[in-house]
Amino acid sequence: MSDYQNEVEELERRSATAARLFDVRRIIGGLFVVYGVIVTIAGFTASDADLKKAQDININLWTGLGMLVLGLLFLLWMKLRPAEAPAPEETGAPSDGTDGTKD
């Protein structure tokens, strides 16, 4: 292989790695998991006065658990369907059906 082909293949590998690294599902899922843990802990430490304000429903606990589930679903989705870098465009012949010559 030529140096040019090796360089193109290396750039394609880096592009695929960057696409997986900056997948928005990872960011959203991670934030929901972190905030879910924090809110769940707040739910476990809720006082009787807090529960009385919410008509004896531990809102922090239920919201935190919901956030944890949602965050884990995002991360599972990312794991099962990883992001792929877009295919490189082919250069060469024009795509308008002409042969590229002027009349």
mmCIF file of N, CA and C in Angstrom:
data_model
loop_
_atom_site.group_PDB
_atom_site.id
_atom_site.type_symbol
_atom_site.label_atom_id
_atom_site.label_comp_id
_atom_site.label_asym_id
_atom_site.label_seq_id
_atom_site.Cartn_x
_atom_site.Cartn_y
_atom_site.Cartn_z
ATOM 1 N N MET A 1 0.831 -1.183 0.000
ATOM 2 C CA MET A 1 0.000 0.000 0.000
ATOM 3 C C MET A 1 0.874 1.245 0.000
ATOM 4 N N SER A 2 0.338 2.286 -0.548
ATOM 5 C CA SER A 2 1.090 3.529 -0.571
ATOM 6 C C SER A 2 0.910 4.274 0.747
ATOM 7 N N ASP A 3 1.773 5.247 0.960
ATOM 8 C CA ASP A 3 1.671 6.062 2.172
ATOM 9 C C ASP A 3 0.347 6.808 2.228
ATOM 10 N N TYR A 4 -0.135 7.230 1.072
ATOM 11 C CA TYR A 4 -1.401 7.952 1.015
ATOM 12 C C TYR A 4 -2.554 7.068 1.495
ATOM 13 N N GLN A 5 -2.584 5.819 1.049
ATOM 14 C CA GLN A 5 -3.650 4.906 1.461
ATOM 15 C C GLN A 5 -3.564 4.616 2.960
ATOM 16 N N ASN A 6 -2.360 4.455 3.460
ATOM 17 C CA ASN A 6 -2.200 4.216 4.898
ATOM 18 C C ASN A 6 -2.692 5.412 5.710
ATOM 19 N N GLU A 7 -2.385 6.602 5.219
ATOM 20 C CA GLU A 7 -2.813 7.814 5.916
ATOM 21 C C GLU A 7 -4.340 7.942 5.909
ATOM 22 N N VAL A 8 -4.965 7.624 4.778
ATOM 23 C CA VAL A 8 -6.424 7.690 4.677
ATOM 24 C C VAL A 8 -7.059 6.683 5.626
ATOM 25 N N GLU A 9 -6.532 5.478 5.693
ATOM 26 C CA GLU A 9 -7.086 4.468 6.593
ATOM 27 C C GLU A 9 -6.927 4.880 8.056
ATOM 28 N N GLU A 10 -5.813 5.481 8.389
ATOM 29 C CA GLU A 10 -5.598 5.952 9.759
ATOM 30 C C GLU A 10 -6.597 7.054 10.114
ATOM 31 N N LEU A 11 -6.829 7.978 9.189
ATOM 32 C CA LEU A 11 -7.802 9.041 9.434
ATOM 33 C C LEU A 11 -9.216 8.477 9.582
ATOM 34 N N GLU A 12 -9.559 7.450 8.817
ATOM 35 C CA GLU A 12 -10.874 6.817 8.944
ATOM 36 C C GLU A 12 -11.026 6.165 10.313
ATOM 37 N N ARG A 13 -9.971 5.516 10.804
ATOM 38 C CA ARG A 13 -10.029 4.899 12.135
ATOM 39 C C ARG A 13 -10.197 5.965 13.214
ATOM 40 N N ARG A 14 -9.480 7.069 13.081
ATOM 41 C CA ARG A 14 -9.601 8.156 14.060
ATOM 42 C C ARG A 14 -10.999 8.764 14.031
ATOM 43 N N SER A 15 -11.563 8.902 12.839
ATOM 44 C CA SER A 15 -12.899 9.464 12.706
ATOM 45 C C SER A 15 -13.936 8.562 13.379
ATOM 46 N N ALA A 16 -13.805 7.260 13.208
ATOM 47 C CA ALA A 16 -14.728 6.325 13.846
ATOM 48 C C ALA A 16 -14.584 6.381 15.356
ATOM 49 N N THR A 17 -13.362 6.493 15.847
ATOM 50 C CA THR A 17 -13.134 6.588 17.288
ATOM 51 C C THR A 17 -13.736 7.884 17.835
ATOM 52 N N ALA A 18 -13.568 8.982 17.127
ATOM 53 C CA ALA A 18 -14.124 10.261 17.564
ATOM 54 C C ALA A 18 -15.648 10.222 17.559
ATOM 55 N N ALA A 19 -16.234 9.554 16.575
ATOM 56 C CA ALA A 19 -17.695 9.450 16.517
ATOM 57 C C ALA A 19 -18.231 8.692 17.718
ATOM 58 N N ARG A 20 -17.549 7.640 18.122
ATOM 59 C CA ARG A 20 -17.979 6.879 19.298
ATOM 60 C C ARG A 20 -17.715 7.664 20.577
ATOM 61 N N LEU A 21 -16.615 8.381 20.637
ATOM 62 C CA LEU A 21 -16.243 9.102 21.845
ATOM 63 C C LEU A 21 -17.207 10.244 22.141
ATOM 64 N N PHE A 22 -17.633 10.961 21.130
ATOM 65 C CA PHE A 22 -18.491 12.121 21.322
ATOM 66 C C PHE A 22 -19.953 11.822 21.008
ATOM 67 N N ASP A 23 -20.357 10.580 21.190
ATOM 68 C CA ASP A 23 -21.741 10.190 20.977
ATOM 69 C C ASP A 23 -22.595 10.877 22.035
ATOM 70 N N VAL A 24 -23.630 11.598 21.614
ATOM 71 C CA VAL A 24 -24.457 12.367 22.542
ATOM 72 C C VAL A 24 -25.185 11.451 23.527
ATOM 73 N N ARG A 25 -25.422 10.202 23.142
ATOM 74 C CA ARG A 25 -26.089 9.274 24.059
ATOM 75 C C ARG A 25 -25.223 9.005 25.279
ATOM 76 N N ARG A 26 -23.917 9.002 25.112
ATOM 77 C CA ARG A 26 -23.011 8.797 26.247
ATOM 78 C C ARG A 26 -23.113 9.976 27.220
ATOM 79 N N ILE A 27 -23.155 11.177 26.698
ATOM 80 C CA ILE A 27 -23.219 12.369 27.540
ATOM 81 C C ILE A 27 -24.556 12.427 28.277
ATOM 82 N N ILE A 28 -25.655 12.255 27.540
ATOM 83 C CA ILE A 28 -26.980 12.320 28.155
ATOM 84 C C ILE A 28 -27.155 11.186 29.160
ATOM 85 N N GLY A 29 -26.788 9.975 28.774
ATOM 86 C CA GLY A 29 -26.924 8.834 29.682
ATOM 87 C C GLY A 29 -26.089 9.001 30.931
ATOM 88 N N GLY A 30 -24.863 9.469 30.771
ATOM 89 C CA GLY A 30 -23.988 9.661 31.924
ATOM 90 C C GLY A 30 -24.519 10.707 32.882
ATOM 91 N N LEU A 31 -25.021 11.812 32.320
ATOM 92 C CA LEU A 31 -25.576 12.862 33.183
ATOM 93 C C LEU A 31 -26.821 12.378 33.925
ATOM 94 N N PHE A 32 -27.694 11.647 33.239
ATOM 95 C CA PHE A 32 -28.888 11.129 33.908
ATOM 96 C C PHE A 32 -28.513 10.139 35.013
ATOM 97 N N VAL A 33 -27.499 9.324 34.788
ATOM 98 C CA VAL A 33 -27.082 8.375 35.825
ATOM 99 C C VAL A 33 -26.522 9.126 37.034
ATOM 100 N N VAL A 34 -25.658 10.098 36.789
ATOM 101 C CA VAL A 34 -25.058 10.858 37.899
ATOM 102 C C VAL A 34 -26.133 11.600 38.688
ATOM 103 N N TYR A 35 -27.005 12.329 37.979
ATOM 104 C CA TYR A 35 -28.059 13.070 38.674
ATOM 105 C C TYR A 35 -29.055 12.113 39.328
ATOM 106 N N GLY A 36 -29.304 10.978 38.703
ATOM 107 C CA GLY A 36 -30.197 9.988 39.285
ATOM 108 C C GLY A 36 -29.674 9.456 40.605
ATOM 109 N N VAL A 37 -28.370 9.210 40.667
ATOM 110 C CA VAL A 37 -27.764 8.753 41.929
ATOM 111 C C VAL A 37 -27.913 9.831 43.002
ATOM 112 N N ILE A 38 -27.646 11.066 42.642
ATOM 113 C CA ILE A 38 -27.737 12.166 43.617
ATOM 114 C C ILE A 38 -29.166 12.319 44.136
ATOM 115 N N VAL A 39 -30.138 12.313 43.227
ATOM 116 C CA VAL A 39 -31.527 12.502 43.640
ATOM 117 C C VAL A 39 -32.031 11.283 44.415
ATOM 118 N N THR A 40 -31.589 10.083 44.051
ATOM 119 C CA THR A 40 -31.983 8.880 44.794
ATOM 120 C C THR A 40 -31.445 8.929 46.213
ATOM 121 N N ILE A 41 -30.211 9.362 46.379
ATOM 122 C CA ILE A 41 -29.647 9.502 47.728
ATOM 123 C C ILE A 41 -30.454 10.522 48.520
ATOM 124 N N ALA A 42 -30.845 11.625 47.868
ATOM 125 C CA ALA A 42 -31.685 12.619 48.545
ATOM 126 C C ALA A 42 -33.029 12.007 48.939
ATOM 127 N N GLY A 43 -33.523 11.077 48.130
ATOM 128 C CA GLY A 43 -34.780 10.409 48.459
ATOM 129 C C GLY A 43 -34.650 9.483 49.651
ATOM 130 N N PHE A 44 -33.506 8.811 49.775
ATOM 131 C CA PHE A 44 -33.287 7.925 50.924
ATOM 132 C C PHE A 44 -33.115 8.708 52.225
ATOM 133 N N THR A 45 -32.649 9.940 52.103
ATOM 134 C CA THR A 45 -32.401 10.740 53.304
ATOM 135 C C THR A 45 -33.517 11.761 53.560
ATOM 136 N N ALA A 46 -34.667 11.584 52.932
ATOM 137 C CA ALA A 46 -35.767 12.541 53.093
ATOM 138 C C ALA A 46 -36.321 12.481 54.513
ATOM 139 N N SER A 47 -36.631 13.638 55.033
ATOM 140 C CA SER A 47 -37.186 13.705 56.391
ATOM 141 C C SER A 47 -38.706 13.519 56.348
ATOM 142 N N ASP A 48 -39.279 13.343 57.510
ATOM 143 C CA ASP A 48 -40.727 13.201 57.600
ATOM 144 C C ASP A 48 -41.432 14.477 57.139
ATOM 145 N N ALA A 49 -40.828 15.626 57.407
ATOM 146 C CA ALA A 49 -41.412 16.896 56.978
ATOM 147 C C ALA A 49 -41.431 16.990 55.449
ATOM 148 N N ASP A 50 -40.355 16.515 54.814
ATOM 149 C CA ASP A 50 -40.309 16.513 53.341
ATOM 150 C C ASP A 50 -41.393 15.610 52.774
ATOM 151 N N LEU A 51 -41.578 14.445 53.367
ATOM 152 C CA LEU A 51 -42.599 13.518 52.889
ATOM 153 C C LEU A 51 -44.002 14.080 53.106
ATOM 154 N N LYS A 52 -44.198 14.752 54.216
ATOM 155 C CA LYS A 52 -45.512 15.330 54.506
ATOM 156 C C LYS A 52 -45.860 16.413 53.477
ATOM 157 N N LYS A 53 -44.850 17.213 53.049
ATOM 158 C CA LYS A 53 -45.083 18.243 52.027
ATOM 159 C C LYS A 53 -45.548 17.622 50.716
ATOM 160 N N ALA A 54 -45.091 16.416 50.429
ATOM 161 C CA ALA A 54 -45.401 15.759 49.162
ATOM 162 C C ALA A 54 -46.492 14.698 49.333
ATOM 163 N N GLN A 55 -47.341 14.850 50.330
ATOM 164 C CA GLN A 55 -48.451 13.939 50.588
ATOM 165 C C GLN A 55 -47.975 12.497 50.750
ATOM 166 N N ASP A 56 -46.895 12.323 51.498
ATOM 167 C CA ASP A 56 -46.299 11.017 51.823
ATOM 168 C C ASP A 56 -45.810 10.241 50.602
ATOM 169 N N ILE A 57 -45.454 10.960 49.546
ATOM 170 C CA ILE A 57 -44.833 10.329 48.370
ATOM 171 C C ILE A 57 -43.392 10.804 48.331
ATOM 172 N N ASN A 58 -42.470 9.866 48.270
ATOM 173 C CA ASN A 58 -41.056 10.221 48.238
ATOM 174 C C ASN A 58 -40.673 10.577 46.801
ATOM 175 N N ILE A 59 -40.925 11.820 46.446
ATOM 176 C CA ILE A 59 -40.722 12.279 45.067
ATOM 177 C C ILE A 59 -39.264 12.148 44.648
ATOM 178 N N ASN A 60 -38.340 12.498 45.535
ATOM 179 C CA ASN A 60 -36.921 12.405 45.182
ATOM 180 C C ASN A 60 -36.520 10.962 44.877
ATOM 181 N N LEU A 61 -37.016 10.039 45.656
ATOM 182 C CA LEU A 61 -36.667 8.634 45.425
ATOM 183 C C LEU A 61 -37.188 8.163 44.078
ATOM 184 N N TRP A 62 -38.449 8.422 43.785
ATOM 185 C CA TRP A 62 -39.030 7.964 42.531
ATOM 186 C C TRP A 62 -38.431 8.674 41.317
ATOM 187 N N THR A 63 -38.194 9.962 41.450
ATOM 188 C CA THR A 63 -37.579 10.710 40.347
ATOM 189 C C THR A 63 -36.145 10.233 40.111
ATOM 190 N N GLY A 64 -35.402 10.019 41.184
ATOM 191 C CA GLY A 64 -34.026 9.530 41.060
ATOM 192 C C GLY A 64 -33.965 8.160 40.409
ATOM 193 N N LEU A 65 -34.865 7.276 40.805
ATOM 194 C CA LEU A 65 -34.893 5.940 40.189
ATOM 195 C C LEU A 65 -35.263 6.026 38.705
ATOM 196 N N GLY A 66 -36.203 6.910 38.387
ATOM 197 C CA GLY A 66 -36.570 7.108 36.980
ATOM 198 C C GLY A 66 -35.404 7.647 36.163
ATOM 199 N N MET A 67 -34.668 8.577 36.736
ATOM 200 C CA MET A 67 -33.503 9.134 36.044
ATOM 201 C C MET A 67 -32.427 8.068 35.855
ATOM 202 N N LEU A 68 -32.233 7.240 36.865
ATOM 203 C CA LEU A 68 -31.259 6.150 36.744
ATOM 204 C C LEU A 68 -31.644 5.199 35.613
ATOM 205 N N VAL A 69 -32.906 4.816 35.562
ATOM 206 C CA VAL A 69 -33.368 3.901 34.512
ATOM 207 C C VAL A 69 -33.180 4.533 33.135
ATOM 208 N N LEU A 70 -33.575 5.799 32.997
ATOM 209 C CA LEU A 70 -33.428 6.475 31.707
ATOM 210 C C LEU A 70 -31.963 6.571 31.287
ATOM 211 N N GLY A 71 -31.103 6.945 32.214
ATOM 212 C CA GLY A 71 -29.677 7.041 31.900
ATOM 213 C C GLY A 71 -29.095 5.699 31.501
ATOM 214 N N LEU A 72 -29.470 4.645 32.205
ATOM 215 C CA LEU A 72 -28.971 3.315 31.864
ATOM 216 C C LEU A 72 -29.510 2.849 30.516
ATOM 217 N N LEU A 73 -30.740 3.228 30.187
ATOM 218 C CA LEU A 73 -31.275 2.882 28.865
ATOM 219 C C LEU A 73 -30.494 3.578 27.751
ATOM 220 N N PHE A 74 -30.135 4.844 27.960
ATOM 221 C CA PHE A 74 -29.320 5.548 26.965
ATOM 222 C C PHE A 74 -27.970 4.853 26.783
ATOM 223 N N LEU A 75 -27.341 4.465 27.884
ATOM 224 C CA LEU A 75 -26.037 3.803 27.799
ATOM 225 C C LEU A 75 -26.155 2.420 27.158
ATOM 226 N N LEU A 76 -27.246 1.711 27.454
ATOM 227 C CA LEU A 76 -27.475 0.406 26.829
ATOM 228 C C LEU A 76 -27.704 0.568 25.331
ATOM 229 N N TRP A 77 -28.463 1.579 24.955
ATOM 230 C CA TRP A 77 -28.712 1.873 23.544
ATOM 231 C C TRP A 77 -27.395 2.150 22.823
ATOM 232 N N MET A 78 -26.543 2.923 23.470
ATOM 233 C CA MET A 78 -25.251 3.238 22.870
ATOM 234 C C MET A 78 -24.407 1.971 22.696
ATOM 235 N N LYS A 79 -24.483 1.065 23.672
ATOM 236 C CA LYS A 79 -23.684 -0.166 23.621
ATOM 237 C C LYS A 79 -24.205 -1.113 22.540
ATOM 238 N N LEU A 80 -25.543 -1.200 22.418
ATOM 239 C CA LEU A 80 -26.126 -2.131 21.450
ATOM 240 C C LEU A 80 -26.071 -1.604 20.017
ATOM 241 N N ARG A 81 -26.158 -0.298 19.841
ATOM 242 C CA ARG A 81 -26.125 0.309 18.513
ATOM 243 C C ARG A 81 -25.059 1.392 18.470
ATOM 244 N N PRO A 82 -23.768 1.016 18.399
ATOM 245 C CA PRO A 82 -22.702 2.024 18.426
ATOM 246 C C PRO A 82 -22.760 2.948 17.209
ATOM 247 N N ALA A 83 -22.311 4.155 17.424
ATOM 248 C CA ALA A 83 -22.275 5.148 16.345
ATOM 249 C C ALA A 83 -21.192 4.773 15.354
ATOM 250 N N GLU A 84 -21.490 5.011 14.103
ATOM 251 C CA GLU A 84 -20.514 4.753 13.049
ATOM 252 C C GLU A 84 -20.192 6.071 12.360
ATOM 253 N N ALA A 85 -18.945 6.212 12.002
ATOM 254 C CA ALA A 85 -18.546 7.418 11.277
ATOM 255 C C ALA A 85 -19.182 7.385 9.897
ATOM 256 N N PRO A 86 -19.556 8.530 9.367
ATOM 257 C CA PRO A 86 -20.145 8.547 8.028
ATOM 258 C C PRO A 86 -19.150 8.055 6.995
ATOM 259 N N ALA A 87 -19.674 7.379 5.992
ATOM 260 C CA ALA A 87 -18.819 6.858 4.929
ATOM 261 C C ALA A 87 -18.213 8.025 4.159
ATOM 262 N N PRO A 88 -16.931 7.919 3.808
ATOM 263 C CA PRO A 88 -16.313 9.015 3.057
ATOM 264 C C PRO A 88 -16.932 9.124 1.665
ATOM 265 N N GLU A 89 -17.068 10.362 1.218
ATOM 266 C CA GLU A 89 -17.633 10.583 -0.105
ATOM 267 C C GLU A 89 -16.618 10.156 -1.155
ATOM 268 N N GLU A 90 -17.136 9.542 -2.198
ATOM 269 C CA GLU A 90 -16.239 9.128 -3.277
ATOM 270 C C GLU A 90 -16.016 10.313 -4.200
ATOM 271 N N THR A 91 -14.774 10.508 -4.581
ATOM 272 C CA THR A 91 -14.463 11.585 -5.515
ATOM 273 C C THR A 91 -14.244 10.975 -6.881
ATOM 274 N N GLY A 92 -14.366 11.785 -7.873
ATOM 275 C CA GLY A 92 -14.159 11.273 -9.219
ATOM 276 C C GLY A 92 -15.243 11.789 -10.129
ATOM 277 N N ALA A 93 -16.046 10.871 -10.645
ATOM 278 C CA ALA A 93 -17.080 11.230 -11.609
ATOM 279 C C ALA A 93 -18.162 12.077 -10.946
ATOM 280 N N PRO A 94 -18.681 13.079 -11.667
ATOM 281 C CA PRO A 94 -19.758 13.898 -11.124
ATOM 282 C C PRO A 94 -21.026 13.057 -10.936
ATOM 283 N N SER A 95 -21.837 13.463 -9.972
ATOM 284 C CA SER A 95 -23.032 12.684 -9.666
ATOM 285 C C SER A 95 -24.250 13.151 -10.450
ATOM 286 N N ASP A 96 -24.081 14.138 -11.357
ATOM 287 C CA ASP A 96 -25.238 14.644 -12.094
ATOM 288 C C ASP A 96 -25.500 13.875 -13.386
ATOM 289 N N GLY A 97 -24.776 12.803 -13.617
ATOM 290 C CA GLY A 97 -25.015 11.972 -14.785
ATOM 291 C C GLY A 97 -24.224 12.383 -16.007
ATOM 292 N N THR A 98 -23.471 13.459 -15.908
ATOM 293 C CA THR A 98 -22.670 13.863 -17.055
ATOM 294 C C THR A 98 -21.283 13.258 -16.938
ATOM 295 N N ASP A 99 -20.532 13.349 -18.011
ATOM 296 C CA ASP A 99 -19.196 12.777 -17.998
ATOM 297 C C ASP A 99 -18.136 13.797 -17.567
ATOM 298 N N GLY A 100 -18.565 14.990 -17.194
ATOM 299 C CA GLY A 100 -17.641 15.990 -16.677
ATOM 300 C C GLY A 100 -16.959 16.824 -17.746
ATOM 301 N N THR A 101 -17.267 16.624 -19.012
ATOM 302 C CA THR A 101 -16.636 17.416 -20.071
ATOM 303 C C THR A 101 -17.567 18.544 -20.485
ATOM 304 N N LYS A 102 -16.966 19.621 -20.973
ATOM 305 C CA LYS A 102 -17.762 20.750 -21.466
ATOM 306 C C LYS A 102 -18.097 20.538 -22.920
ATOM 307 N N ASP A 103 -19.276 21.010 -23.321
ATOM 308 C CA ASP A 103 -19.677 20.878 -24.728
ATOM 309 C C ASP A 103 -19.209 22.027 -25.561
#
